[in-house]
Coordinates of N, CA, C and O and ligand atoms in Angstrom, one line a residue:
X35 N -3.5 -24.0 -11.6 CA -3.2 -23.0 -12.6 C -4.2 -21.8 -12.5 O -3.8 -20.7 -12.5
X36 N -5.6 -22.3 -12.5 CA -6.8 -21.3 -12.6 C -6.7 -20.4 -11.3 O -6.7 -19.2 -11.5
X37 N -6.5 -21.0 -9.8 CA -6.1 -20.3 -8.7 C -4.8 -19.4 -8.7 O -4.6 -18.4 -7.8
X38 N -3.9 -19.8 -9.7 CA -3.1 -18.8 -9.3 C -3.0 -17.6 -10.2 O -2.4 -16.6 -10.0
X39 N -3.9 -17.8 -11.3 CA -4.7 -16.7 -12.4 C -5.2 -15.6 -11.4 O -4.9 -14.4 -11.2
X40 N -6.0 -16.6 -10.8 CA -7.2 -15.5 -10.2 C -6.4 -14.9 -8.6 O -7.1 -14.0 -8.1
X41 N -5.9 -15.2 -8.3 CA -4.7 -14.8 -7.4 C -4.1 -13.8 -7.7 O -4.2 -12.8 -7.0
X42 N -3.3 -13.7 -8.8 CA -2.5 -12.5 -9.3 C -3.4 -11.5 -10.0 O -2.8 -10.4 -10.2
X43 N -4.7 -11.6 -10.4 CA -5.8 -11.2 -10.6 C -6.0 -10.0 -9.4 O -5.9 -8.8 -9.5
X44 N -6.2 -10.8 -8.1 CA -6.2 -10.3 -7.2 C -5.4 -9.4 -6.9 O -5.9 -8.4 -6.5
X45 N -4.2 -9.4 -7.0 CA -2.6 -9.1 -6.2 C -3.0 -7.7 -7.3 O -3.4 -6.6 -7.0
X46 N -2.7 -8.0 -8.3 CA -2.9 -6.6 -9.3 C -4.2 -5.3 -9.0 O -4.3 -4.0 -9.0
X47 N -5.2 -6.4 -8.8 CA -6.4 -5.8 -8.4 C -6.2 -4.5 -7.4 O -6.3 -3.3 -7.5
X48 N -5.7 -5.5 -6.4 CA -4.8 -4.8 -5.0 C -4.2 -3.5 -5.0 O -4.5 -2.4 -4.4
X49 N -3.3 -3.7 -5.8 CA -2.4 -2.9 -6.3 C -2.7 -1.7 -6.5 O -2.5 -0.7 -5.8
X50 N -3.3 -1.9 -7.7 CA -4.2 -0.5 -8.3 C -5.1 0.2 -7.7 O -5.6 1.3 -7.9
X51 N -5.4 -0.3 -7.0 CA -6.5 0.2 -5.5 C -5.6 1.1 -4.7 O -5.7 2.3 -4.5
X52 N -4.7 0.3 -4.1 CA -3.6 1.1 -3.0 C -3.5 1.9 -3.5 O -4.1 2.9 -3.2
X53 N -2.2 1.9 -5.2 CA -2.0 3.1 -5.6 C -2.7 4.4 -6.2 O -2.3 5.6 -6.1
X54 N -3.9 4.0 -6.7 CA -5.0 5.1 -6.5 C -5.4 6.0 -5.2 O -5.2 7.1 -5.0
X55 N -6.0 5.0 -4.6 CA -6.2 5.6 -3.6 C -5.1 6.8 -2.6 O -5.3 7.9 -2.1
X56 N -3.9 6.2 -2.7 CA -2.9 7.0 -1.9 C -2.6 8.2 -2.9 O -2.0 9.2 -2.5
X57 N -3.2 8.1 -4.3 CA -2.5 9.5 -5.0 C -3.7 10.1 -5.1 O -3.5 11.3 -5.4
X58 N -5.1 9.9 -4.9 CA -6.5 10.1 -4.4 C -6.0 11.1 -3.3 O -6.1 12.4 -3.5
X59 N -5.5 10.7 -2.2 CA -5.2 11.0 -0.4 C -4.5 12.5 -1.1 O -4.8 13.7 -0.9
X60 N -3.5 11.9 -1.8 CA -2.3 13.0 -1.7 C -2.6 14.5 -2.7 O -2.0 15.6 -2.6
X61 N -3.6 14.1 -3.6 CA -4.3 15.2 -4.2 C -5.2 15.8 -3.5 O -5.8 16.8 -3.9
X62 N -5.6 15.3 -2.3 CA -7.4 15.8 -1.3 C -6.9 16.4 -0.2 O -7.5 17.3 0.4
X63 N -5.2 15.9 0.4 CA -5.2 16.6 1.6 C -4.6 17.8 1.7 O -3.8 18.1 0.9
X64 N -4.9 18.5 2.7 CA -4.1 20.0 2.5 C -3.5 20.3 4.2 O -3.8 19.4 5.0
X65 N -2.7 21.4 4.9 CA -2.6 22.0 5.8 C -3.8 22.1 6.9 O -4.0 21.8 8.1
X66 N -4.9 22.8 5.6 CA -6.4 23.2 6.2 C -7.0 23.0 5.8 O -7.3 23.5 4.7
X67 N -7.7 22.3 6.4 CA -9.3 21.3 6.0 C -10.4 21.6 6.7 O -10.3 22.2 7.8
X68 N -11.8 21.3 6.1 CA -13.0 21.7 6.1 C -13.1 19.8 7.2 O -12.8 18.8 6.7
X69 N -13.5 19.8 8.6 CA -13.7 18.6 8.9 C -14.6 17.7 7.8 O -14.4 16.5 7.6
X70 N -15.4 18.2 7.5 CA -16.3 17.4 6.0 C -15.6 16.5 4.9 O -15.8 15.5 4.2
X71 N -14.7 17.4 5.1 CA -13.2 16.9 4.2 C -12.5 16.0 4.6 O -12.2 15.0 3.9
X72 N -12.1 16.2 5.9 CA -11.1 14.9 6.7 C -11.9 14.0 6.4 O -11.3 13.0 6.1
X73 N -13.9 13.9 6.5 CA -13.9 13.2 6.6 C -13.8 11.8 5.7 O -13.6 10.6 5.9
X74 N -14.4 12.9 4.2 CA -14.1 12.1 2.6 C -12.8 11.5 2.4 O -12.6 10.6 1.7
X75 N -11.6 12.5 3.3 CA -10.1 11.8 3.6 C -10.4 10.5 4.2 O -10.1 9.5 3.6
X76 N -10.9 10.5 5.3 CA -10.7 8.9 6.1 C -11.5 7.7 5.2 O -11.1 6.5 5.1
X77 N -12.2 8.2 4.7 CA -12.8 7.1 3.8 C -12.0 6.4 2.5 O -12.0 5.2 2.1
X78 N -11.4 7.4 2.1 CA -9.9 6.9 1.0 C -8.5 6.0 1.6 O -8.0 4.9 1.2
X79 N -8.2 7.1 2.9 CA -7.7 6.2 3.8 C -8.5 4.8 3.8 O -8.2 4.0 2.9
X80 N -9.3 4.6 4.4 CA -10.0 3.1 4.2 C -10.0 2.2 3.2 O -10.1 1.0 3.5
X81 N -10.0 2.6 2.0 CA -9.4 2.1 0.9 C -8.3 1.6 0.7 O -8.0 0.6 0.0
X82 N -7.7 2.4 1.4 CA -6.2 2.2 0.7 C -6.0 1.0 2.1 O -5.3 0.0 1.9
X83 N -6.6 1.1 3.1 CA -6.2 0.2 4.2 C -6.7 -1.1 3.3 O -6.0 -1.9 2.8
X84 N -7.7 -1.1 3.4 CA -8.1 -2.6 2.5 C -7.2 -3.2 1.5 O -6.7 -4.3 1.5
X85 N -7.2 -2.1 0.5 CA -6.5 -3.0 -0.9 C -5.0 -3.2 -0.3 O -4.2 -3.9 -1.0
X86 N -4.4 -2.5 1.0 CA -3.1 -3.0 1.4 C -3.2 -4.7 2.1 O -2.4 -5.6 2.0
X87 N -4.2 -4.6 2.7 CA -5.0 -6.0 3.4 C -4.8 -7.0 1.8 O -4.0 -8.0 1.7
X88 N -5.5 -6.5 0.7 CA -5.8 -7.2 -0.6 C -4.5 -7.5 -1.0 O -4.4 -8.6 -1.5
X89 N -3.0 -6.5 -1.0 CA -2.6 -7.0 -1.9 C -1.2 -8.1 -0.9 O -0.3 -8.9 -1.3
X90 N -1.4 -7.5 0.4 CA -0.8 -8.8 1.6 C -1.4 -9.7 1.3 O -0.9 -10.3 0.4
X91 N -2.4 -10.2 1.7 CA -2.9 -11.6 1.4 C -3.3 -12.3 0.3 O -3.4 -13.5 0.3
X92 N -3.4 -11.3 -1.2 CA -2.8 -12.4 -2.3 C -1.4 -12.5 -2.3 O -0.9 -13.5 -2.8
X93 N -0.6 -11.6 -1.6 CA 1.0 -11.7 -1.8 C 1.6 -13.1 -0.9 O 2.6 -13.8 -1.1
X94 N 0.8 -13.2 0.0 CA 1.2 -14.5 1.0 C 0.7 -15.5 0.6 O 1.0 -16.5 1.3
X95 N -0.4 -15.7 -0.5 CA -1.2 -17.0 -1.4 C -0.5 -17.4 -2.3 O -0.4 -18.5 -2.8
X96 N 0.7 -16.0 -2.9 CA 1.5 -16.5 -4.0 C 2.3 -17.2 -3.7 O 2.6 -18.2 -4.4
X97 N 2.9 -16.9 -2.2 CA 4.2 -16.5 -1.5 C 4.1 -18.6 -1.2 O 4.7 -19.5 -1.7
X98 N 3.2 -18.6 -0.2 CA 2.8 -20.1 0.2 C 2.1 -21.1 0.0 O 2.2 -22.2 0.5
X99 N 0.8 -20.3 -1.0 CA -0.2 -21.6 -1.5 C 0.0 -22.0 -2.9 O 0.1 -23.2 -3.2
X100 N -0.1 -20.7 -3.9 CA -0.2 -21.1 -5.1 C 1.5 -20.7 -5.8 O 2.5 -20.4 -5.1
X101 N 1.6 -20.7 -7.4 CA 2.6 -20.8 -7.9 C 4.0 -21.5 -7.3 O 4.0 -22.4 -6.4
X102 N 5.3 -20.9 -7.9 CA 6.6 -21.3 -7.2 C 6.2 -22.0 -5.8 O 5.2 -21.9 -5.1
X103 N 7.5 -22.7 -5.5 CA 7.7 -23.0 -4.0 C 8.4 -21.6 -2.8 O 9.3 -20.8 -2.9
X104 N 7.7 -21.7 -2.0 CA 7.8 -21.0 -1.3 C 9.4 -20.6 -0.8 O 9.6 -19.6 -0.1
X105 N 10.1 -21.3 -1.1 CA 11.8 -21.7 -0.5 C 12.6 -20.3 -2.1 O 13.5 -19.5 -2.1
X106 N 11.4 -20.7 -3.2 CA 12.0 -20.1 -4.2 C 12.2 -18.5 -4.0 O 13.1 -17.9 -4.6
X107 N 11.3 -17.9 -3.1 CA 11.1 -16.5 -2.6 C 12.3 -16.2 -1.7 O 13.3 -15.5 -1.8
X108 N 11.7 -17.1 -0.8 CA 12.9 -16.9 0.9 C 14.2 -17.0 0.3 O 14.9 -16.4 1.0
X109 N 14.8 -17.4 -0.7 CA 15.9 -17.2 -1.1 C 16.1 -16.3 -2.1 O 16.9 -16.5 -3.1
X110 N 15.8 -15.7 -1.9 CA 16.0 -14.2 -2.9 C 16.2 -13.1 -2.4 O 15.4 -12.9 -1.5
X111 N 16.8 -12.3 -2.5 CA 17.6 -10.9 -1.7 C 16.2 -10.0 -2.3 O 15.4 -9.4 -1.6
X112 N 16.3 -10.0 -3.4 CA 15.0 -9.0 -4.1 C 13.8 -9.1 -3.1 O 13.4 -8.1 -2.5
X113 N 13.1 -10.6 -3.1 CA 12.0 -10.6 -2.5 C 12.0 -10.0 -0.8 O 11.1 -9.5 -0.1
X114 N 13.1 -10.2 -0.6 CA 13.5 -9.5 1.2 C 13.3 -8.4 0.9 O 12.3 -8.2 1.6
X115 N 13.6 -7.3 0.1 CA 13.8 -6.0 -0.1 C 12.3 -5.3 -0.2 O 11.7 -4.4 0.4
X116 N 11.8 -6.2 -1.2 CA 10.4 -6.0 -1.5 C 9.0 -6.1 -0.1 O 7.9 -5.5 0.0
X117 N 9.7 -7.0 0.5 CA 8.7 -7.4 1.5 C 9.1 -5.5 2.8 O 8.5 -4.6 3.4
X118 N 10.3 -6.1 2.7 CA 11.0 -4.8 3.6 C 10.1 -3.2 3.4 O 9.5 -2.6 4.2
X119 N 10.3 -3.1 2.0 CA 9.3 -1.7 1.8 C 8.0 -1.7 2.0 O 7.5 -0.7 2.4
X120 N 7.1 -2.9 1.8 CA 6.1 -3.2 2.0 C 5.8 -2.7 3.6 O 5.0 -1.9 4.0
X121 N 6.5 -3.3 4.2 CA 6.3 -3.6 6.3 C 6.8 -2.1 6.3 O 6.5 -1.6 7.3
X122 N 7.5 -1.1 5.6 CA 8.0 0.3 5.9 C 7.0 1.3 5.9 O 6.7 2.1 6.7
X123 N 6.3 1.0 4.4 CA 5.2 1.3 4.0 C 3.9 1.1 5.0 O 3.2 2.1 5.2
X124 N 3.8 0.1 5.5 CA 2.6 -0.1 6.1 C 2.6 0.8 7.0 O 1.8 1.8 7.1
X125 N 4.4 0.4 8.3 CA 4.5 0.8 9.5 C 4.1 2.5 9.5 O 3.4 2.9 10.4
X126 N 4.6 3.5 8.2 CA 4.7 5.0 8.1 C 3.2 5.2 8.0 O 2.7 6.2 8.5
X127 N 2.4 4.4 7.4 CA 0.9 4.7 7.0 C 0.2 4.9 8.2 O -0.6 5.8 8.2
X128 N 0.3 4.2 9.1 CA -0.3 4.5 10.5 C -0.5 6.0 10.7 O -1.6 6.5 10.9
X129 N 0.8 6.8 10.6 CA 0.5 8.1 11.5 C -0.3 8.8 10.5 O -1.3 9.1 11.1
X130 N -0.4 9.2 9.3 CA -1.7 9.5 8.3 C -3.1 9.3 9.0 O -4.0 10.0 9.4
X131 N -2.9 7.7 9.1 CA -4.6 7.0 9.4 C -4.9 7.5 10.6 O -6.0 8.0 10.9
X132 N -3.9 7.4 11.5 CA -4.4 8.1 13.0 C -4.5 9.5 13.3 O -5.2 10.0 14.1
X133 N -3.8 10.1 12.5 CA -4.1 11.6 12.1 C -5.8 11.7 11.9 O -6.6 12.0 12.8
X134 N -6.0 11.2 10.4 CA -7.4 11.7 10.3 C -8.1 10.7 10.6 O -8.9 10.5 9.8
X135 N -8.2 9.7 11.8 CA -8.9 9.2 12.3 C -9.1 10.0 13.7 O -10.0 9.4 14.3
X136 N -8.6 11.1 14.2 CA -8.5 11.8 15.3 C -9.3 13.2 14.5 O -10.4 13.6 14.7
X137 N -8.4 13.6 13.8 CA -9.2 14.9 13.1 C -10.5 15.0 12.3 O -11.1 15.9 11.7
X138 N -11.1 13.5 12.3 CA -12.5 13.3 11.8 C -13.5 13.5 12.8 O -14.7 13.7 12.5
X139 N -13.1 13.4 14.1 CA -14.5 13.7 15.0 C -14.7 15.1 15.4 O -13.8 15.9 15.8
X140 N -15.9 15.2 15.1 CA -16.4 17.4 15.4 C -17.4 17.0 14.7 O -17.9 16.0 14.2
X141 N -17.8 18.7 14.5 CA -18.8 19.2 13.8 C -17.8 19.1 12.1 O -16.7 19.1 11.7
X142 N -18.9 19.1 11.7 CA -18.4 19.4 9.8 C -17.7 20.5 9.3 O -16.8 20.6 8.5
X143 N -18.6 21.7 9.9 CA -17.8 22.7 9.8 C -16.4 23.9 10.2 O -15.9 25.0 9.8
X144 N -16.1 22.8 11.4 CA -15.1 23.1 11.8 C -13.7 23.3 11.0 O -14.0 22.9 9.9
X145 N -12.5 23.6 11.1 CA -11.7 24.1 10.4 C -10.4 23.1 11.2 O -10.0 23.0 12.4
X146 N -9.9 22.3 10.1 CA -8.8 21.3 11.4 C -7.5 21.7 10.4 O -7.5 21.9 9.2
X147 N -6.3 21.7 11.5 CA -5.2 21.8 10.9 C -4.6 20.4 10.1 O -5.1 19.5 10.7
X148 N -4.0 20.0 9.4 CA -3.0 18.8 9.1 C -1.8 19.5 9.1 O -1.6 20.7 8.8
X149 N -0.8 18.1 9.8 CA 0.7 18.4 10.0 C 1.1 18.6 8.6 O 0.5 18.1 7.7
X150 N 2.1 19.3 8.3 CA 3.0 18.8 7.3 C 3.8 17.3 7.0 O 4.1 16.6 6.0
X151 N 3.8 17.4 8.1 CA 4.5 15.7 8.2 C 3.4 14.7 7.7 O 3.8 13.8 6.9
X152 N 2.4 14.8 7.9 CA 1.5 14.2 7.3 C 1.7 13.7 5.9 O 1.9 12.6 5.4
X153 N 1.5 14.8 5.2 CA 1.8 15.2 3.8 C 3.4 14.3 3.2 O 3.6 13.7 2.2
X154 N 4.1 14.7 4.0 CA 5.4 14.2 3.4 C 5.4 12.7 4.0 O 6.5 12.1 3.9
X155 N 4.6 12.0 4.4 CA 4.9 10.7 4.9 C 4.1 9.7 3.4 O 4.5 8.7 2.8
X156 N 3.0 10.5 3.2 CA 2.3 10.3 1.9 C 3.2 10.4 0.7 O 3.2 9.6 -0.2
X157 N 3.9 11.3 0.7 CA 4.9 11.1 -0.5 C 6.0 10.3 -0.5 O 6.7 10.0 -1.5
X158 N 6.3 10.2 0.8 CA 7.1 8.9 0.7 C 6.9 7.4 1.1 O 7.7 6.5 1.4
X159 N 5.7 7.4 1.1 CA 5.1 6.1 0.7 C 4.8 6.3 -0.5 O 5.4 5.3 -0.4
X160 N 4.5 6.7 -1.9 CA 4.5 6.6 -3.2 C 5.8 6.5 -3.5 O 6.2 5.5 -4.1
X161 N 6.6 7.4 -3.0 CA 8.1 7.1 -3.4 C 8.7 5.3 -3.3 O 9.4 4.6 -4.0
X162 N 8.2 5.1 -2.4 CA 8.6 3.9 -2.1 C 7.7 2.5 -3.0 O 8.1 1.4 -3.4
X163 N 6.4 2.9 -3.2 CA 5.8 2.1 -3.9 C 6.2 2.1 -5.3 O 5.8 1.2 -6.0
X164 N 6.8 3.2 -6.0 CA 7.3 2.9 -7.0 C 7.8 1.9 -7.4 O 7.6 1.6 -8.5
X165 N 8.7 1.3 -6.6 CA 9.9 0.6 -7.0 C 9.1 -0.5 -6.5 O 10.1 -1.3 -6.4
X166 N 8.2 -1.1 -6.1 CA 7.8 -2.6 -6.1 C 7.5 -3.5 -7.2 O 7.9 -4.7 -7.0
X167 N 7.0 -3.2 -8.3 CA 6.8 -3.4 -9.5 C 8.0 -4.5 -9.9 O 8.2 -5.7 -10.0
X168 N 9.0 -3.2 -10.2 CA 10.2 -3.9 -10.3 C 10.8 -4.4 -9.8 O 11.6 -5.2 -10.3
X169 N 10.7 -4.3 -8.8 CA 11.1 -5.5 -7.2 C 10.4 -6.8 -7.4 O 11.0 -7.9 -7.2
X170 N 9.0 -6.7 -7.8 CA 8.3 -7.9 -8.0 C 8.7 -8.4 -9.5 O 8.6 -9.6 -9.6
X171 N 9.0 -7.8 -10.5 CA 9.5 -8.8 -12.2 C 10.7 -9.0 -11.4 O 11.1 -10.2 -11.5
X172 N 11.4 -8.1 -10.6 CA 13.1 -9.0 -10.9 C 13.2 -10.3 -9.8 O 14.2 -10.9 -9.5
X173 N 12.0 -10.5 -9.5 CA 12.1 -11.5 -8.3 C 11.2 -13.0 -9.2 O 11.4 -14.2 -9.3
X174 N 10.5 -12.3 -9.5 CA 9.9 -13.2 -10.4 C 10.3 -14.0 -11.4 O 9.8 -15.0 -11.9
X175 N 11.6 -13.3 -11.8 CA 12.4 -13.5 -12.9 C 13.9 -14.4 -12.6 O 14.8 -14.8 -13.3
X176 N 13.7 -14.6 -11.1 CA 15.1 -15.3 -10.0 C 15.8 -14.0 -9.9 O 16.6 -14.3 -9.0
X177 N 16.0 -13.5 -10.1 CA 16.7 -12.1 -10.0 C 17.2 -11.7 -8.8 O 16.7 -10.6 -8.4
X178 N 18.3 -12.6 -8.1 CA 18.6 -11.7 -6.9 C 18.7 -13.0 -5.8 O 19.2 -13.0 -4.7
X179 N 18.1 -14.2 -6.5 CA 18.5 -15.3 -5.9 C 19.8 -15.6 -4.9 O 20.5 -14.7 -4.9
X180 N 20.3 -16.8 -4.1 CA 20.8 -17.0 -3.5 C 21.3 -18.1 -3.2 O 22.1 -18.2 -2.3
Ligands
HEM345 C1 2.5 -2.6 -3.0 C2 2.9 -3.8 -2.8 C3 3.2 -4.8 -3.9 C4 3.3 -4.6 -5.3 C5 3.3 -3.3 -6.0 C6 3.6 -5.9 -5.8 C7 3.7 -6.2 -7.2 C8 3.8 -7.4 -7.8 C9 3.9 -7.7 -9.2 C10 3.9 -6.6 -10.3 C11 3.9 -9.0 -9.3 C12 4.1 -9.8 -10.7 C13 5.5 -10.1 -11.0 C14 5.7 -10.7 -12.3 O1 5.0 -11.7 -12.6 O2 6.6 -10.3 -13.1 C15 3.9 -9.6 -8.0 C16 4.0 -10.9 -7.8 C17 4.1 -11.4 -6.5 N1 4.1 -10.8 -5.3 FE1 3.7 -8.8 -5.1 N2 3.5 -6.9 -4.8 C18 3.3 -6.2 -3.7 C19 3.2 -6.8 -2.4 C20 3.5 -8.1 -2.1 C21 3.6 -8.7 -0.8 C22 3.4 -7.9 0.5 C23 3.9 -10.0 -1.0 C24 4.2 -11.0 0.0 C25 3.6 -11.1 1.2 C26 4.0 -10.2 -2.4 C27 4.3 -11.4 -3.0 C28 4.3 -11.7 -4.3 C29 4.6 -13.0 -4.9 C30 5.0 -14.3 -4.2 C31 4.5 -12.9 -6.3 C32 4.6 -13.9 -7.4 C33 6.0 -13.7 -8.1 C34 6.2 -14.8 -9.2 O3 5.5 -14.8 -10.2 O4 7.1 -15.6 -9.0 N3 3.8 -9.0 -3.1 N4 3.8 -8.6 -7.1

């Protein structure tokens, strides 16, 4: 019982990390950046990489160690969907990370461009994280079962 407190503890923890951090990113980045900047960027990035790591691996403690049985998920259309945006999410986050993981090496005061695409890939990863929440009560709730 106490493990799966502090599990969802966790998962939430997670959570609020990622989604900070990515509305952190999407308030700091611009077209044109001061490299000093990309590099306070990559370090948020880094964040947000972790609490995504945080809220995968409490999500796979829920999923197979603690609470419900694990059969109770795999049969749920909801939890497919949820897992789906998640791996969408991750996969789109890459080109951000490798962006300013390329645009962080120089001098500080150099002047680096960011894509636009950049930018819009960030907003649709929030777009998409919206809807996990509720992807997660209605799954939680059998909602979508099979
Ligand atoms: C940004 C990503 C995620 C968000 C926002 C999120 C959100 C949530 C929320 C709000 C709950 C509590 C649901 C409730 O008790 O009503 C929850 C529970 C859970 N999450 Fe996530 N989650 C995310 C990612 C994941 C991932 C990647 C997995 C699996 C690998 C996962 C597996 C679970 C499981 C198994 C539960 C327990 C549901 C239950 O109480 O029956 N989550 N999640």
């Amino acid at each position: 019982m106490i493990t799966e407190v502090i599990t969802r503890y966790f998962h939430f923890i997670g959570i609020f990390c990622l989604f900070s951090s990515l509305v952190v990113e999407h308030l700091l980045i611009q077209t044109e950046m001061k490299r000093s900047e990309v590099k306070r960027l990559a370090v948020v990035d880094s964040i947000y990489g972790i609490s995504a790591l945080v809220v995968l691996i409490t999500g796979l403690l829920l999923w197979f160690v603690v609470g419900k049985s694990s059969e109770f998920y795999l049969g749920n259309a909801v939890f497919h969907v949820k897992l789906t945006i998640f791996i969408i999410v991750a996969l789109i986050s890459v080109y951000p990370t490798l962006t300013l993981a390329k645009a962080r090496r120089g001098e500080n005061d150099d002047s680096v461009s960011i894509s636009k695409a950049v930018i819009m890939v960030i907003r649709f990863e929030l777009l998409l994280l919206i809807f996990m929440p509720l992807l997660a009560s209605l799954m939680a709730k059998g909602i979508g079962s099979f």
